[in-house]
Coordinates of C-alpha atoms in Angstrom, one line a residue:
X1 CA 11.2 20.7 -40.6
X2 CA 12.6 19.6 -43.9
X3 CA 14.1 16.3 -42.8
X4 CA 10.0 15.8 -41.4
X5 CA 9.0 16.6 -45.4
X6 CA 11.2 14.5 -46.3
X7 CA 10.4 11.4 -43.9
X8 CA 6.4 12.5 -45.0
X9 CA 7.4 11.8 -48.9
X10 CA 9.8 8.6 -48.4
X11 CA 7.2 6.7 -45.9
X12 CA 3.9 8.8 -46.5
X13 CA 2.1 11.0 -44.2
X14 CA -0.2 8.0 -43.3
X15 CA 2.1 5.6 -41.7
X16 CA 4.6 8.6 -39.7
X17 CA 1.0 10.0 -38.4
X18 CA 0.6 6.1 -37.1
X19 CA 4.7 6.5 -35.8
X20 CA 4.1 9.2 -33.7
X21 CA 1.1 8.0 -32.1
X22 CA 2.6 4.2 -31.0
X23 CA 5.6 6.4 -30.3
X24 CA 3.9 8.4 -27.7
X25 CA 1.8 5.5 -26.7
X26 CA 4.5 3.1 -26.1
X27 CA 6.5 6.1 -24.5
X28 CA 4.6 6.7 -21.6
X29 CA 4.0 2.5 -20.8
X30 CA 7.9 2.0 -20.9
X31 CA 8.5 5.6 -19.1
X32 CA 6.3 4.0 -16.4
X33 CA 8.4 0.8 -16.1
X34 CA 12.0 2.8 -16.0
X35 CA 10.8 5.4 -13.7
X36 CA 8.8 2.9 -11.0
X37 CA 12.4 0.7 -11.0
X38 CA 14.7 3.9 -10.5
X39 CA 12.5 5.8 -7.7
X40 CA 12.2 2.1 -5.8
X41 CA 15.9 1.9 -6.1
X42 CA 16.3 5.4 -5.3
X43 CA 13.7 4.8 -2.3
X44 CA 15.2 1.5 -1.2
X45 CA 18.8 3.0 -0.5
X46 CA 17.5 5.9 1.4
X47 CA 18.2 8.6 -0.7
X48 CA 14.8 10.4 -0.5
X49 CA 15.0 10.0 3.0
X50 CA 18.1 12.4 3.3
X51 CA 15.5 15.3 1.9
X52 CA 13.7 15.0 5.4
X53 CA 16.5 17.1 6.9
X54 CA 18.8 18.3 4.0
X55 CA 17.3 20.4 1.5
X56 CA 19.6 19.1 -1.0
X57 CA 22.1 15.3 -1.3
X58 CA 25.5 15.7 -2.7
X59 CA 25.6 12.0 -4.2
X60 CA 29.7 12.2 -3.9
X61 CA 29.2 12.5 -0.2
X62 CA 26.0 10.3 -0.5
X63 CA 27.7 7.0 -2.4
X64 CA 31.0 7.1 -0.5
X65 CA 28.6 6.7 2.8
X66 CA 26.6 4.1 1.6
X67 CA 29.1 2.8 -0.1
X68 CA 27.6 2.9 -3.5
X69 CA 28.2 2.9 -7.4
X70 CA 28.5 6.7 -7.8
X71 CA 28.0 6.6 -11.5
X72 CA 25.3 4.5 -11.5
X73 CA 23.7 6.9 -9.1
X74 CA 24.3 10.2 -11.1
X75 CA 22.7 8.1 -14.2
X76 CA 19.8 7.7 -11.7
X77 CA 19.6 10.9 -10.7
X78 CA 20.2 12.4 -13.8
X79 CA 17.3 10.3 -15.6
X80 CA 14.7 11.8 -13.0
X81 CA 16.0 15.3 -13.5
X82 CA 15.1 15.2 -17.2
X83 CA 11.6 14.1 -15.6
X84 CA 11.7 17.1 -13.4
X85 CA 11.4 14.9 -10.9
X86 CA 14.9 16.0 -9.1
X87 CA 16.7 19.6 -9.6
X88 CA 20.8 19.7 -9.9
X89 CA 23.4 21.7 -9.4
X90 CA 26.3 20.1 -9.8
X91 CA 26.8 17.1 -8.1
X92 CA 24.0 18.6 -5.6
X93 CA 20.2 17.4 -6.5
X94 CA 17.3 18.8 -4.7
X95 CA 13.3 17.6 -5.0
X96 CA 11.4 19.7 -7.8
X97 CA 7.6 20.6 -6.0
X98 CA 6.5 17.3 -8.5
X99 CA 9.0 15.3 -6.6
X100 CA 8.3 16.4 -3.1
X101 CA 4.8 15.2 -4.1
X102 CA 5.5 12.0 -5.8
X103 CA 8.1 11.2 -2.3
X104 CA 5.9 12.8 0.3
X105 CA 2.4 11.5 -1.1
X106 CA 2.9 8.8 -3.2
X107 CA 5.6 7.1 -1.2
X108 CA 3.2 4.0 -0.3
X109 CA 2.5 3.3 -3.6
X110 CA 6.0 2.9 -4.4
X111 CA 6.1 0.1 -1.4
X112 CA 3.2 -1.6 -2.4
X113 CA 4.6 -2.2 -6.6
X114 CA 7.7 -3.3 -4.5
X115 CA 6.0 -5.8 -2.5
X116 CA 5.0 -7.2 -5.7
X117 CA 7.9 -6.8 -7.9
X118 CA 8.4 -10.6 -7.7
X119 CA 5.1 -11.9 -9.1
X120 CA 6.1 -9.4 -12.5
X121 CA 9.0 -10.6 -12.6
X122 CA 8.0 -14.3 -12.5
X123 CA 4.7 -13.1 -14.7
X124 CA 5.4 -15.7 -17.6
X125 CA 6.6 -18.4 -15.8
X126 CA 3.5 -17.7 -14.1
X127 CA 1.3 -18.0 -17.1
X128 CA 3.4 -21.4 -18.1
X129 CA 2.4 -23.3 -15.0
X130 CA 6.5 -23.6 -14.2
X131 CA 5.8 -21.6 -10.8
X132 CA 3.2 -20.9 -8.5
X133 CA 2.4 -18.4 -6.7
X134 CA 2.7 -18.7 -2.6
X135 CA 5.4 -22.0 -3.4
X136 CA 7.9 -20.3 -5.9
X137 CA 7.0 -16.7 -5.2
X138 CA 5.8 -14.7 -2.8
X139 CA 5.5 -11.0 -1.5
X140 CA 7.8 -8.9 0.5
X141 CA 5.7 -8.9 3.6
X142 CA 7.6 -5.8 5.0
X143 CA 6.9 -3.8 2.0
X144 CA 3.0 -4.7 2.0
X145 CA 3.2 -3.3 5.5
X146 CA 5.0 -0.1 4.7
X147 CA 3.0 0.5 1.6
X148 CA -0.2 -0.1 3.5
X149 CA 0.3 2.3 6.0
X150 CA 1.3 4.8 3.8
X151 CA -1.5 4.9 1.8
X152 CA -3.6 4.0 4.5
X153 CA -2.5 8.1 6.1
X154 CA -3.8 9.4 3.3
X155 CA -7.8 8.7 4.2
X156 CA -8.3 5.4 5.9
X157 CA -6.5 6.6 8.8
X158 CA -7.8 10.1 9.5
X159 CA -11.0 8.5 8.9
X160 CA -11.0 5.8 11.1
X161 CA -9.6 7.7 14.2
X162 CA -12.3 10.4 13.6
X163 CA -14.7 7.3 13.7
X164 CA -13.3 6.3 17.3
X165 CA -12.9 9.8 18.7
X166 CA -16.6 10.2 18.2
X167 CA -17.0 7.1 19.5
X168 CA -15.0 7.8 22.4
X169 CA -13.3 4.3 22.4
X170 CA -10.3 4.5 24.7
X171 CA -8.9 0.6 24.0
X172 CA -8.3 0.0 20.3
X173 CA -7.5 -3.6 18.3
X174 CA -6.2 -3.3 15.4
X175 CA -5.9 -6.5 13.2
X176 CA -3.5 -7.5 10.9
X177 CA -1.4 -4.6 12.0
X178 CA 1.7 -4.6 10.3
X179 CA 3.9 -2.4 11.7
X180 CA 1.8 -0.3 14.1
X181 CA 1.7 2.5 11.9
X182 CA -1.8 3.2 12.4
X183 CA -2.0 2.7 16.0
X184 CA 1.1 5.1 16.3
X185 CA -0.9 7.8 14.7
X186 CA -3.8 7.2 17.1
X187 CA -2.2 7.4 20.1
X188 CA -0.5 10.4 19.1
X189 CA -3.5 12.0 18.6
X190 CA -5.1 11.1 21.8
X191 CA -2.4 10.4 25.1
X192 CA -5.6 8.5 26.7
X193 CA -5.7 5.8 24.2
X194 CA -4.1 2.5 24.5
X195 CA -3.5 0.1 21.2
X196 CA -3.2 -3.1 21.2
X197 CA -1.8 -5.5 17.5
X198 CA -1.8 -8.4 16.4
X199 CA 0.3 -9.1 12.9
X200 CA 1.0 -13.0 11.6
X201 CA 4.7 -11.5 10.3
X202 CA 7.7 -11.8 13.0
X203 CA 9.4 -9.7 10.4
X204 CA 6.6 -6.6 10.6
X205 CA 6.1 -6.8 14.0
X206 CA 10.0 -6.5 14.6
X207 CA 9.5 -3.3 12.6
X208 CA 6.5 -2.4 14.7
X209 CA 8.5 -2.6 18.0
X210 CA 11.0 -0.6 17.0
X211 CA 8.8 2.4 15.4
X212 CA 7.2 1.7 19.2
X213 CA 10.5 2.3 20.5
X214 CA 11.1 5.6 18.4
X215 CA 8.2 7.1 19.3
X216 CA 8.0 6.2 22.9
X217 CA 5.0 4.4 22.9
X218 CA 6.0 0.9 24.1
X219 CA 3.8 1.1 27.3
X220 CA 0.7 2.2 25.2
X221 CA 0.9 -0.1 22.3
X222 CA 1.4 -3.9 22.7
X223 CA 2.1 -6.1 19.6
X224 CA 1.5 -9.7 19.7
X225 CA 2.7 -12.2 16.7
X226 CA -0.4 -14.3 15.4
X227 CA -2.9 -15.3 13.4
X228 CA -6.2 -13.1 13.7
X229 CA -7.9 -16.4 12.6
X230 CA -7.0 -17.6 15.8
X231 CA -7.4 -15.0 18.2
X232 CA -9.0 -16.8 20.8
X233 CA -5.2 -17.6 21.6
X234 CA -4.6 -14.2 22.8
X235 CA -8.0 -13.1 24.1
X236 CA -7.0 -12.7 27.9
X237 CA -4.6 -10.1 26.6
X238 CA -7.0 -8.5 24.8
X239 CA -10.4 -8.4 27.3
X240 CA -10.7 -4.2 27.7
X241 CA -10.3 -4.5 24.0
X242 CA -13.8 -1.5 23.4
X243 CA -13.4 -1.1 19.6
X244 CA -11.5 -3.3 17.1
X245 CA -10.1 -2.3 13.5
X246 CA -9.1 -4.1 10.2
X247 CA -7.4 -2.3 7.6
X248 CA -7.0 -4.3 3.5
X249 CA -6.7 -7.2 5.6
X250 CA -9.8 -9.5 5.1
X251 CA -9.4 -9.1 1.3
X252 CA -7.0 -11.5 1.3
X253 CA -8.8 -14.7 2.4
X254 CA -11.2 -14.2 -0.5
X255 CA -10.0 -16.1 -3.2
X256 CA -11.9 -19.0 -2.6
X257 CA -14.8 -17.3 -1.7
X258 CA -16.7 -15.3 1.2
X259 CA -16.4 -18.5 3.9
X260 CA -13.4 -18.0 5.3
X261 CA -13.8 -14.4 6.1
X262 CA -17.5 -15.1 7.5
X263 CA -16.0 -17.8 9.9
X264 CA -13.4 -15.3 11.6
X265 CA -15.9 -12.7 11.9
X266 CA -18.2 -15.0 13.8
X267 CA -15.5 -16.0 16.1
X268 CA -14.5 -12.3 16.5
X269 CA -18.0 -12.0 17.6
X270 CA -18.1 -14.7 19.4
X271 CA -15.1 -13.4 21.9
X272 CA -16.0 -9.9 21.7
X273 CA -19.6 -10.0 21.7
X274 CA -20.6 -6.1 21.0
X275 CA -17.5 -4.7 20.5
X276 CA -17.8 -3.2 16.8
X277 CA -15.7 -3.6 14.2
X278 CA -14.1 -1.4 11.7
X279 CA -13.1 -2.6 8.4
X280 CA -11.7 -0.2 5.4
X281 CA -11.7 -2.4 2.0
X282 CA -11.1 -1.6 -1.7
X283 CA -14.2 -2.7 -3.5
X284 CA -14.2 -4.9 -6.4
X285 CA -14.9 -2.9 -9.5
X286 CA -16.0 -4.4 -13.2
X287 CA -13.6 -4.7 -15.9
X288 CA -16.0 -3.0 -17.8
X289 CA -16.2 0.0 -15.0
X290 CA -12.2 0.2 -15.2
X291 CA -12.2 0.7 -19.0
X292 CA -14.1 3.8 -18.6
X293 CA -12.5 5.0 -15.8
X294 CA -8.7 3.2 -15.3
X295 CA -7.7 4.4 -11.9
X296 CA -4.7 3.0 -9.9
X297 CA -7.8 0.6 -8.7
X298 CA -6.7 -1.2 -11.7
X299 CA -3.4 -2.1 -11.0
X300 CA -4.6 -3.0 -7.4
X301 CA -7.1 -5.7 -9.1
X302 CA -4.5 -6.8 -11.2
X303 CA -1.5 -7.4 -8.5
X304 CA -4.1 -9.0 -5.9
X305 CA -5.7 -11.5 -8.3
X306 CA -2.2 -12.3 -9.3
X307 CA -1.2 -13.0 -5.9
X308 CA -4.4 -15.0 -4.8
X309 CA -6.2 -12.6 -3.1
X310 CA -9.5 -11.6 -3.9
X311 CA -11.8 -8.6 -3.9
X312 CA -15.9 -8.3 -3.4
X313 CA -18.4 -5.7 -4.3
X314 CA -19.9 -3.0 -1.6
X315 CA -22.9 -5.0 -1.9
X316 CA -21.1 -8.0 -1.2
X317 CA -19.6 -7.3 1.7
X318 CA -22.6 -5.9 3.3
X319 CA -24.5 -9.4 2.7
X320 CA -21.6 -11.0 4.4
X321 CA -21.7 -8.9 7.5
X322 CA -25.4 -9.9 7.1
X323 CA -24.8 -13.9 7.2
X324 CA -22.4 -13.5 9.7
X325 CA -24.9 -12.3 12.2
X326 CA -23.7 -8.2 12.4
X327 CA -27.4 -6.4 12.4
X328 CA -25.6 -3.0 12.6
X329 CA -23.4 -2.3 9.6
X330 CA -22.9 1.5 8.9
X331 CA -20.7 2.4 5.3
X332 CA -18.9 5.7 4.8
X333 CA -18.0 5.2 0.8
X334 CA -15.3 7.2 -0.7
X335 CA -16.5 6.7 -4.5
X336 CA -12.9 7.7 -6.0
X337 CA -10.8 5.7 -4.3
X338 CA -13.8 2.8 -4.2
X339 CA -13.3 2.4 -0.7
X340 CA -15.3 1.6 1.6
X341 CA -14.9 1.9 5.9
X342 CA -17.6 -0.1 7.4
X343 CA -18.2 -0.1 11.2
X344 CA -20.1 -3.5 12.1
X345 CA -21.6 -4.2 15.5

């Protein structure tokens, strides 16, 4: 308290009033950047994996198996157990209950910021014009994938399946699959289903065949490598095909406007006359909107724009449904997460 007085008289009250408020301002913008780059690390070697079966990870044991830095690690460790993010005892760290919901829950986020970490990177040779985006740089494809489908669990997912359980659609498309996460979890939920994928990543759908594998799904699920902009390729394979499903795909072909993504829906109609379509999309929201409410939606504009993809208003994507000749277009809006799951037909 007296060195404070002291600091108060030599600088004035005026300016260490202004010190502590940048100080806790900058504080919790750099705190975000250190934390994000540990927990990816942390993710990326499988450490938060080993809590699935071991309540807690001696990172002795740990880093002389994966043959890592094991001072490094501690200092990693030790930096999210002053953010109560890890408990210790020893050289023994458990999950606190705010980091068995940051792992468990927020897992895909993680992914996603991953996926991206390039384009941050690269952010002012960006803004120079010395690289461009898609030529110099581009995303980790796996990564989109896995933080997709993590999120996507969360509420796309249960919603969609709900969507063709009521439906009773026994023969499901899902486009732009990535690595069949979502058709895992319906078939799971229903042994009379039968998924069929199509992903334009050799890498994802690798990935997919061996979750397939794992779960013992191979002869309910099959995963085909392509583009959904030319699906006509692989219709044959597709022809009991009763309900199809897109999930933060069509977003991407926006950049340049709404054509593109009203083409491949009137070819998907085309081949597959009335079977509906379900698309779950993050609506575009105002920068004016964001202010007064910054959500994680915020970051999501930011990384997509960054990366050339694009994002449209609910309104907008109704009106193309619309000009692409769908006459039944039913919404199910979740306002806090401004998503929105529409089933076309």
């Amino acid at each position: 308290m007296i060195e404070l007085l002291k600091l108060i008289r030599i600088v004035g009250f005026k300016h260490m009033l202004r010190l502590k408020r940048a100080s806790e301002l900058s504080g919790n913008i750099n705190r975000g950047f250190f934390a994000t780059r540990t927990i990816n690390t942390l993710f990326n070697i499988g450490f938060f994996d080993e809590f699935a079966e071991n309540k807690e990870v001696n990172i002795d044991s740990f880093s002389m198996e994966k043959n890592l830095d094991t001072r490094i690690l501690r200092l990693l460790c030790d930096y999210l157990y002053s953010l109560k993010l890890l408990e210790k005892e020893g050289s023994n760290y458990s999950l606190s209950y705010k980091g068995k919901l940051l792992t468990e829950i927020g897992r895909g986020a993680f992914d996603g910021i991953y996926a991206y970490e390039d384009v941050f990177y690269y952010l002012e040779p960006l803004l120079k014009m010395e690289k461009k985006y898609g030529r110099d740089i581009i995303r980790k494809s796996e990564f989109v994938a896995k933080g997709s489908g993590e999120l996507a669990k969360l509420l796309p997912f249960p919603m969609v399946i709900d969507i063709v359980r009521k439906g009773n659609f026994k023969r499901i498309l899902d486009l732009g699959c990535g690595d069949a996460t979502f058709l895992i979890s319906l078939c799971k939920s229903d042994p009379a289903l039968k998924g069929y994928g199509v992903d334009i990543s050799p890498q994802v759908i690798a990935n997919g065949q061996k979750k397939l594998k794992e779960n013992n799904l191979e002869n309910r699920v099959s995963l085909f490598e392509g583009d959904i902009f030319e699906i006509e390729k692989m219709a044959n394979q597709l022809e009991d095909t009763d309900v199809a499903t897109s999930f933060f795909v069509l977003h991407e072909f926006l950049s340049e406007g709404s054509e593109k993504v009203m083409e491949f829906l009137v070819e998907f109609r085309r081949i597959f006359k009335d079977v509906p379509l379900i698309i779950s999309e993050i609506t575009r929201q105002t920068p004016e909107e964001l202010r007064k409410k910054p959500t994680l939606i915020l970051e999501h504009h930011l990384f997509h724009d960054l990366s050339n993809q694009g994002e449209i208003t609910r309104e907008e994507w109704k009106e193309v449904f619309k000009k692409a000749d769908f006459h039944s277009i039913k919404e199910e809006y979740v306002d806090f997460a401004k998503m929105g799951i529409y089933t076309i037909c």
